[in-house]
Amino acid sequence: MSLQIIDHQVAYASREHGRDYSSFPSAAITPEGEVLVAFRRARRSMSKRHIDPHSHAVLLRSEDGGHSFSAELLHEEPYEGVQDPCLNRLRDGTLLLTFFTWSIQQTAYSTPLEEAGLWVDLDGKHQARIGGLYSIRSTDGGHTWDAPVVIDAGPRALRGKGVELPGGGFLSAAYQRNGVVTLYRTDDHGLHWEALADLTHPLGVSETSLLLTGEGKVVAFMRSRGGEYPLITAESHDLGRTWGPLVERPFFSHSPFEPVRLRNGKVLVTYGHRREPFGIRAVLLDGECEAWGPEITLREGALGGDIGYTTTVELPNGELLVFYYIYGEDGYRQIEVTRCRFA
C-alpha cells in the first residue's frame, strides 16, 4: 500500500500585522462533516521559544472537504498568551479543546525564590512562565464555547490529542519543563480532571498524543527532549492508570508525533522532519501499533526546521488532510495542508 500525494495547499496565511506567526494546528471533523482546525496565532514572536503575550487561538472551518477555509477567533486570554489549542471530538459530537497560557513580565521585576526555576528567559528583558492549563468545550460544532475550566495541574503544559475511553471518560497527557509527562482523566467532558500516572525517561519527554487501539490498549506517542530526539512510546492496558516501559523508536524529530486511526484499521503517525532535507514525514502502523512500516516522505523543500506540529483527519472519500505549519522566503509562518490517500 503506497501513499499518493494529491497536492499541497495553504489553509491560512496572514500578512496583515507586520509579522503574524501562525503555528501548532490541531484538526477534527464534526458529525456534519465540517473540517475544523484550531491553531495559535501571534502578532510577533519574542523569541525562538514561540512565546508571545498576545497570542490567541484561531479556528479554521471548511465546508468543502478542506478546499477552502474561513477563520474566526476561537479564544484569547487577557494579559496572557494562548498556546497549543488542541481539538478532540468525542463520540456524542462534543468538541473538547485544551490549551495553556504563558504569563510574561519584565525581567527587572523580582521573582519569588520558590518560583525561580519556573521562569524562562526570552530576550534578556522579559521572562515567561506557564500561566495555566485549561479545557473548553463546544456542543454546536465549534460555533460557541463554554467558559474555560482550569485543569489543576500546576505549572504544566499540554500539546497533543487525547482519547475517549470505552464506557466514557477522556484521557489526556500534560508535561512539565523537567521532562515528566502526567496522564489526566476527566469523566464529565472536562469539568473535573484527575491525575493518574507520571511517565519519565532519561531523555525527558513532553508533547504527547494518545491513541486507543481496537483491543482497548492506550498508546502514548511522546516527543523526547534530548539525544537525537527519537519518538518514545509507552502502552497502558488499564486505561491509563499504569504503563509499561518507555521505548525509543527509530523515527526522529524534535517536534511532536501525532497518530490517527484510519478507517481501514491501520494507524498513521505524522511529524515534522527538522533535519535536512526539512519537511513532513509519516510512518504507517498496524492497528495495535506493533508492526511499524518504513518512513514516508509527505513533503520536502522546507527552508528550515521551524516546521511541523502535524495533525491529520480522514475524509469520507478516503482522502487524508495532513495539516502543519511551515514558512516561505518571507519568514511568515502559516498553516498548510497536504492532501493524500493510500492506494
Short mmCIF file of C-alpha atoms in Angstrom, two decimals:
data_model
loop_
_atom_site.label_atom_id
_atom_site.label_comp_id
_atom_site.label_asym_id
_atom_site.label_seq_id
_atom_site.Cartn_x
_atom_site.Cartn_y
_atom_site.Cartn_z
CA MET A 1 0.00 0.00 0.00
CA SER A 2 1.54 3.30 -1.11
CA LEU A 3 0.69 6.85 -0.11
CA GLN A 4 -0.17 9.10 -3.06
CA ILE A 5 0.32 12.87 -2.68
CA ILE A 6 -2.53 14.79 -4.32
CA ASP A 7 -1.50 18.38 -3.60
CA HIS A 8 -0.22 20.91 -1.05
CA GLN A 9 -2.36 23.91 -0.18
CA VAL A 10 -2.25 26.99 2.05
CA ALA A 11 -5.06 26.72 4.63
CA TYR A 12 -4.31 30.02 6.38
CA ALA A 13 -1.79 32.82 5.88
CA SER A 14 -1.88 36.39 7.15
CA ARG A 15 0.41 39.31 6.30
CA GLU A 16 -1.72 42.00 7.93
CA HIS A 17 0.08 42.79 11.16
CA GLY A 18 3.76 43.10 10.39
CA ARG A 19 4.80 39.58 11.39
CA ASP A 20 1.96 37.15 12.01
CA TYR A 21 3.14 33.81 13.32
CA SER A 22 0.55 31.06 12.73
CA SER A 23 1.50 27.67 14.10
CA PHE A 24 0.64 24.49 16.06
CA PRO A 25 -2.55 23.32 14.26
CA SER A 26 -4.93 20.66 15.59
CA ALA A 27 -7.74 19.25 13.41
CA ALA A 28 -11.05 17.44 13.85
CA ILE A 29 -14.18 16.67 11.78
CA THR A 30 -17.65 17.48 13.09
CA PRO A 31 -20.55 15.00 12.78
CA GLU A 32 -21.83 17.21 9.95
CA GLY A 33 -18.58 16.71 8.03
CA GLU A 34 -17.02 20.15 8.54
CA VAL A 35 -13.24 20.18 8.87
CA LEU A 36 -12.07 22.27 11.84
CA VAL A 37 -8.51 23.34 12.55
CA ALA A 38 -7.52 25.19 15.73
CA PHE A 39 -4.14 26.93 15.81
CA ARG A 40 -2.15 29.58 17.65
CA ARG A 41 -1.71 32.97 16.02
CA ALA A 42 0.70 35.60 17.29
CA ARG A 43 1.30 39.09 16.04
CA ARG A 44 5.02 38.84 16.76
CA SER A 45 7.49 36.36 18.22
CA MET A 46 9.53 37.46 21.24
CA SER A 47 11.98 34.65 20.83
CA LYS A 48 12.55 31.31 19.16
CA ARG A 49 10.71 29.76 22.13
CA HIS A 50 7.36 30.53 20.46
CA ILE A 51 6.21 32.67 23.38
CA ASP A 52 4.13 35.80 22.85
CA PRO A 53 1.90 37.72 25.31
CA HIS A 54 -0.64 38.49 22.57
CA SER A 55 -1.04 35.04 21.03
CA HIS A 56 -4.57 33.62 20.77
CA ALA A 57 -6.47 30.64 19.39
CA VAL A 58 -8.00 30.81 15.92
CA LEU A 59 -10.43 28.32 14.36
CA LEU A 60 -10.48 27.44 10.66
CA ARG A 61 -13.66 25.93 9.23
CA SER A 62 -14.10 24.17 5.89
CA GLU A 63 -17.43 23.03 4.49
CA ASP A 64 -15.98 21.62 1.25
CA GLY A 65 -13.56 18.95 2.41
CA GLY A 66 -10.60 21.23 3.07
CA HIS A 67 -10.52 23.06 -0.28
CA SER A 68 -11.37 26.44 1.28
CA PHE A 69 -11.39 27.78 4.84
CA SER A 70 -12.88 30.63 6.83
CA ALA A 71 -11.16 31.88 10.00
CA GLU A 72 -12.58 33.15 13.28
CA LEU A 73 -11.24 33.97 16.73
CA LEU A 74 -11.66 30.95 18.99
CA HIS A 75 -10.27 32.16 22.34
CA GLU A 76 -8.00 34.76 23.88
CA GLU A 77 -6.92 35.48 27.45
CA PRO A 78 -6.33 38.99 28.84
CA TYR A 79 -2.65 39.65 29.57
CA GLU A 80 -1.59 36.09 28.72
CA GLY A 81 -0.61 34.30 25.53
CA VAL A 82 -2.71 31.30 24.48
CA GLN A 83 -0.63 28.30 23.42
CA ASP A 84 -1.31 24.97 21.69
CA PRO A 85 -5.10 24.77 21.28
CA CYS A 86 -5.76 21.04 20.76
CA LEU A 87 -9.08 19.78 19.34
CA ASN A 88 -10.70 16.49 20.29
CA ARG A 89 -14.10 15.30 19.03
CA LEU A 90 -16.00 12.99 21.36
CA ARG A 91 -18.45 10.30 20.31
CA ASP A 92 -21.51 12.43 21.09
CA GLY A 93 -20.17 15.25 18.89
CA THR A 94 -18.85 17.42 21.73
CA LEU A 95 -15.63 19.25 20.89
CA LEU A 96 -13.18 19.27 23.80
CA LEU A 97 -10.27 21.66 23.41
CA THR A 98 -7.25 22.01 25.69
CA PHE A 99 -4.77 24.89 25.81
CA PHE A 100 -2.31 26.52 28.18
CA THR A 101 -1.13 30.09 28.62
CA TRP A 102 2.13 31.96 29.08
CA SER A 103 2.40 34.78 31.62
CA ILE A 104 5.11 37.30 30.73
CA GLN A 105 6.78 40.04 32.78
CA GLN A 106 9.84 42.22 32.57
CA THR A 107 12.98 40.59 33.92
CA ALA A 108 13.60 43.61 36.16
CA TYR A 109 10.73 42.55 38.43
CA SER A 110 11.82 40.29 41.27
CA THR A 111 10.80 36.64 41.17
CA PRO A 112 9.99 34.74 44.39
CA LEU A 113 12.73 32.21 45.13
CA GLU A 114 10.28 29.31 45.15
CA GLU A 115 9.33 30.15 41.57
CA ALA A 116 12.78 30.88 40.21
CA GLY A 117 13.08 27.58 38.35
CA LEU A 118 9.78 28.04 36.54
CA TRP A 119 10.65 31.17 34.59
CA VAL A 120 12.01 31.14 31.02
CA ASP A 121 14.26 33.97 29.83
CA LEU A 122 13.08 35.35 26.48
CA ASP A 123 15.34 38.15 25.33
CA GLY A 124 17.23 39.39 28.38
CA LYS A 125 14.43 41.88 29.06
CA HIS A 126 11.41 39.63 29.51
CA GLN A 127 10.72 36.30 31.18
CA ALA A 128 7.78 33.93 30.96
CA ARG A 129 6.17 31.12 32.91
CA ILE A 130 3.22 28.85 32.30
CA GLY A 131 0.12 30.69 33.47
CA GLY A 132 -2.44 27.90 33.49
CA LEU A 133 -3.78 24.78 31.80
CA TYR A 134 -7.40 24.76 30.62
CA SER A 135 -10.09 22.80 28.85
CA ILE A 136 -13.01 24.32 26.96
CA ARG A 137 -15.89 22.64 25.12
CA SER A 138 -18.47 23.20 22.40
CA THR A 139 -21.67 21.28 21.73
CA ASP A 140 -22.60 23.03 18.47
CA GLY A 141 -19.69 22.26 16.16
CA GLY A 142 -17.39 24.99 17.44
CA HIS A 143 -19.74 27.93 16.88
CA THR A 144 -19.94 28.71 20.61
CA TRP A 145 -17.77 27.60 23.51
CA ASP A 146 -18.27 27.23 27.26
CA ALA A 147 -16.10 29.18 29.68
CA PRO A 148 -12.65 27.62 30.17
CA VAL A 149 -12.18 25.18 33.06
CA VAL A 150 -8.88 25.19 34.95
CA ILE A 151 -7.10 21.84 34.99
CA ASP A 152 -5.49 21.71 38.43
CA ALA A 153 -2.12 20.57 37.14
CA GLY A 154 0.29 23.18 38.46
CA PRO A 155 2.87 24.58 36.01
CA ARG A 156 2.20 22.06 33.24
CA ALA A 157 1.66 22.48 29.51
CA LEU A 158 -0.23 20.29 27.05
CA ARG A 159 0.17 19.62 23.36
CA GLY A 160 -1.39 16.55 21.80
CA LYS A 161 -4.59 14.63 21.16
CA GLY A 162 -6.28 12.73 23.97
CA VAL A 163 -8.51 9.66 23.73
CA GLU A 164 -12.11 8.94 24.67
CA LEU A 165 -12.21 5.72 26.66
CA PRO A 166 -14.61 2.78 26.38
CA GLY A 167 -17.66 3.37 28.54
CA GLY A 168 -16.94 7.10 28.86
CA GLY A 169 -14.13 9.20 30.21
CA PHE A 170 -11.38 11.05 28.39
CA LEU A 171 -7.62 10.77 28.83
CA SER A 172 -5.04 13.45 28.05
CA ALA A 173 -1.33 13.97 28.76
CA ALA A 174 0.29 17.13 30.16
CA TYR A 175 4.00 17.72 30.72
CA GLN A 176 6.43 19.71 32.85
CA ARG A 177 9.58 21.57 31.89
CA ASN A 178 11.61 18.92 33.74
CA GLY A 179 10.60 16.30 31.14
CA VAL A 180 7.85 14.45 33.02
CA VAL A 181 4.52 13.58 31.35
CA THR A 182 1.42 13.25 33.55
CA LEU A 183 -1.77 11.49 32.47
CA TYR A 184 -5.09 13.14 33.38
CA ARG A 185 -8.63 11.77 33.14
CA THR A 186 -12.00 13.54 33.02
CA ASP A 187 -15.37 11.77 33.24
CA ASP A 188 -17.56 14.83 32.64
CA HIS A 189 -16.24 16.32 29.38
CA GLY A 190 -13.55 18.41 31.01
CA LEU A 191 -15.33 19.88 34.04
CA HIS A 192 -13.15 17.94 36.50
CA TRP A 193 -9.79 16.22 35.98
CA GLU A 194 -7.91 13.55 37.93
CA ALA A 195 -4.15 12.86 37.72
CA LEU A 196 -3.44 9.17 37.05
CA ALA A 197 0.24 8.49 36.40
CA ASP A 198 3.63 10.03 35.58
CA LEU A 199 5.85 8.90 32.68
CA THR A 200 9.61 9.52 32.76
CA HIS A 201 12.58 8.71 30.52
CA PRO A 202 16.31 9.58 30.75
CA LEU A 203 15.97 11.85 27.69
CA GLY A 204 12.93 13.61 29.12
CA VAL A 205 9.51 13.51 27.47
CA SER A 206 6.97 16.21 26.67
CA GLU A 207 4.33 16.82 23.98
CA THR A 208 2.27 13.62 23.87
CA SER A 209 -0.62 12.29 21.76
CA LEU A 210 -2.64 9.26 22.79
CA LEU A 211 -4.29 6.52 20.73
CA LEU A 212 -6.80 3.83 21.73
CA THR A 213 -6.34 0.59 19.81
CA GLY A 214 -9.12 -1.73 18.75
CA GLU A 215 -8.28 -4.08 21.61
CA GLY A 216 -8.54 -1.32 24.22
CA LYS A 217 -4.84 -0.57 24.69
CA VAL A 218 -3.81 3.08 25.12
CA VAL A 219 -0.57 4.01 23.35
CA ALA A 220 1.31 7.24 24.15
CA PHE A 221 3.43 8.86 21.42
CA MET A 222 5.89 11.20 23.15
CA ARG A 223 8.32 13.82 21.96
CA SER A 224 11.75 13.33 23.56
CA ARG A 225 13.86 16.23 24.80
CA GLY A 226 17.42 15.16 24.05
CA GLY A 227 19.84 12.94 22.18
CA GLU A 228 18.74 12.56 18.57
CA TYR A 229 15.11 13.27 19.60
CA PRO A 230 13.63 9.83 18.94
CA LEU A 231 9.92 9.13 19.17
CA ILE A 232 9.20 7.43 22.51
CA THR A 233 6.14 5.25 23.05
CA ALA A 234 4.52 3.56 26.05
CA GLU A 235 1.45 1.34 26.44
CA SER A 236 -1.27 1.02 29.07
CA HIS A 237 -3.65 -1.92 29.40
CA ASP A 238 -5.79 -0.40 32.16
CA LEU A 239 -6.96 2.84 30.50
CA GLY A 240 -4.01 4.96 31.57
CA ARG A 241 -3.57 4.10 35.25
CA THR A 242 -0.39 2.06 34.84
CA TRP A 243 2.11 1.96 31.98
CA GLY A 244 4.69 -0.37 30.54
CA PRO A 245 8.28 0.61 29.68
CA LEU A 246 9.03 3.65 27.56
CA VAL A 247 10.52 2.53 24.23
CA GLU A 248 12.67 4.56 21.81
CA ARG A 249 11.61 4.21 18.17
CA PRO A 250 13.86 4.79 15.11
CA PHE A 251 11.95 7.89 13.97
CA PHE A 252 13.38 11.27 14.88
CA SER A 253 12.03 14.78 15.32
CA HIS A 254 12.19 17.50 17.94
CA SER A 255 8.56 18.31 17.17
CA PRO A 256 5.56 16.18 18.24
CA PHE A 257 4.33 12.96 16.65
CA GLU A 258 0.57 12.60 16.13
CA PRO A 259 -1.20 9.27 15.43
CA VAL A 260 -4.59 8.89 13.76
CA ARG A 261 -6.63 5.71 13.34
CA LEU A 262 -7.72 5.20 9.72
CA ARG A 263 -10.97 3.57 8.72
CA ASN A 264 -9.04 0.57 7.38
CA GLY A 265 -7.85 -0.09 10.94
CA LYS A 266 -4.24 1.00 10.45
CA VAL A 267 -2.58 3.89 12.28
CA LEU A 268 -0.77 6.78 10.55
CA VAL A 269 1.77 8.76 12.58
CA THR A 270 2.91 12.12 11.15
CA TYR A 271 5.62 14.55 12.25
CA GLY A 272 7.80 17.43 11.14
CA HIS A 273 11.24 16.40 9.86
CA ARG A 274 13.51 19.04 11.40
CA ARG A 275 16.73 17.86 9.81
CA GLU A 276 17.85 18.47 6.24
CA PRO A 277 16.04 17.88 4.00
CA PHE A 278 13.39 19.66 6.06
CA GLY A 279 9.80 18.60 5.51
CA ILE A 280 6.90 16.46 6.71
CA ARG A 281 7.09 12.70 7.20
CA ALA A 282 4.96 9.77 8.36
CA VAL A 283 5.00 6.10 9.27
CA LEU A 284 2.20 3.53 8.93
CA LEU A 285 1.50 1.08 11.75
CA ASP A 286 -0.84 -1.85 12.20
CA GLY A 287 -3.95 -1.37 14.32
CA GLU A 288 -2.27 -2.41 17.58
CA CYS A 289 0.87 -0.28 16.97
CA GLU A 290 3.12 -3.33 16.98
CA ALA A 291 4.25 -3.57 13.32
CA TRP A 292 5.98 -0.41 12.03
CA GLY A 293 6.48 0.38 8.36
CA PRO A 294 9.24 2.48 6.76
CA GLU A 295 9.40 6.25 6.92
CA ILE A 296 7.21 8.01 4.31
CA THR A 297 8.05 11.45 2.90
CA LEU A 298 4.97 13.65 2.59
CA ARG A 299 6.79 16.83 1.70
CA GLU A 300 10.32 18.17 1.25
CA GLY A 301 11.78 21.55 0.40
CA ALA A 302 11.04 23.45 3.62
CA LEU A 303 13.51 26.27 4.27
CA GLY A 304 14.33 25.37 7.88
CA GLY A 305 13.48 23.35 10.92
CA ASP A 306 10.79 25.59 12.46
CA ILE A 307 8.01 23.48 10.94
CA GLY A 308 5.72 20.61 11.82
CA TYR A 309 3.18 20.05 14.60
CA THR A 310 1.25 17.83 12.22
CA THR A 311 -2.40 16.84 12.63
CA THR A 312 -4.49 14.60 10.36
CA VAL A 313 -8.14 13.94 9.53
CA GLU A 314 -9.60 11.37 7.14
CA LEU A 315 -12.44 12.42 4.82
CA PRO A 316 -15.38 10.15 3.91
CA ASN A 317 -13.86 9.63 0.43
CA GLY A 318 -10.67 8.22 1.96
CA GLU A 319 -8.51 11.31 1.39
CA LEU A 320 -6.25 12.37 4.23
CA LEU A 321 -5.66 16.00 5.15
CA VAL A 322 -2.35 16.47 6.97
CA PHE A 323 -2.05 19.98 8.45
CA TYR A 324 1.16 21.59 9.75
CA TYR A 325 2.88 24.95 9.96
CA ILE A 326 5.63 25.98 7.58
CA TYR A 327 7.13 29.15 6.12
CA GLY A 328 8.40 30.61 2.88
CA GLU A 329 11.14 33.05 1.96
CA ASP A 330 9.35 35.97 3.65
CA GLY A 331 9.57 34.19 7.01
CA TYR A 332 5.85 34.29 7.81
CA ARG A 333 4.64 31.10 9.49
CA GLN A 334 1.40 29.80 8.00
CA ILE A 335 -0.86 26.76 8.14
CA GLU A 336 -0.67 24.44 5.14
CA VAL A 337 -2.22 21.08 4.31
CA THR A 338 -1.09 18.10 2.27
CA ARG A 339 -3.92 16.12 0.67
CA CYS A 340 -3.06 12.46 0.12
CA ARG A 341 -4.51 8.94 0.08
CA PHE A 342 -3.42 5.35 0.26
CA ALA A 343 -3.74 3.17 -2.84
#
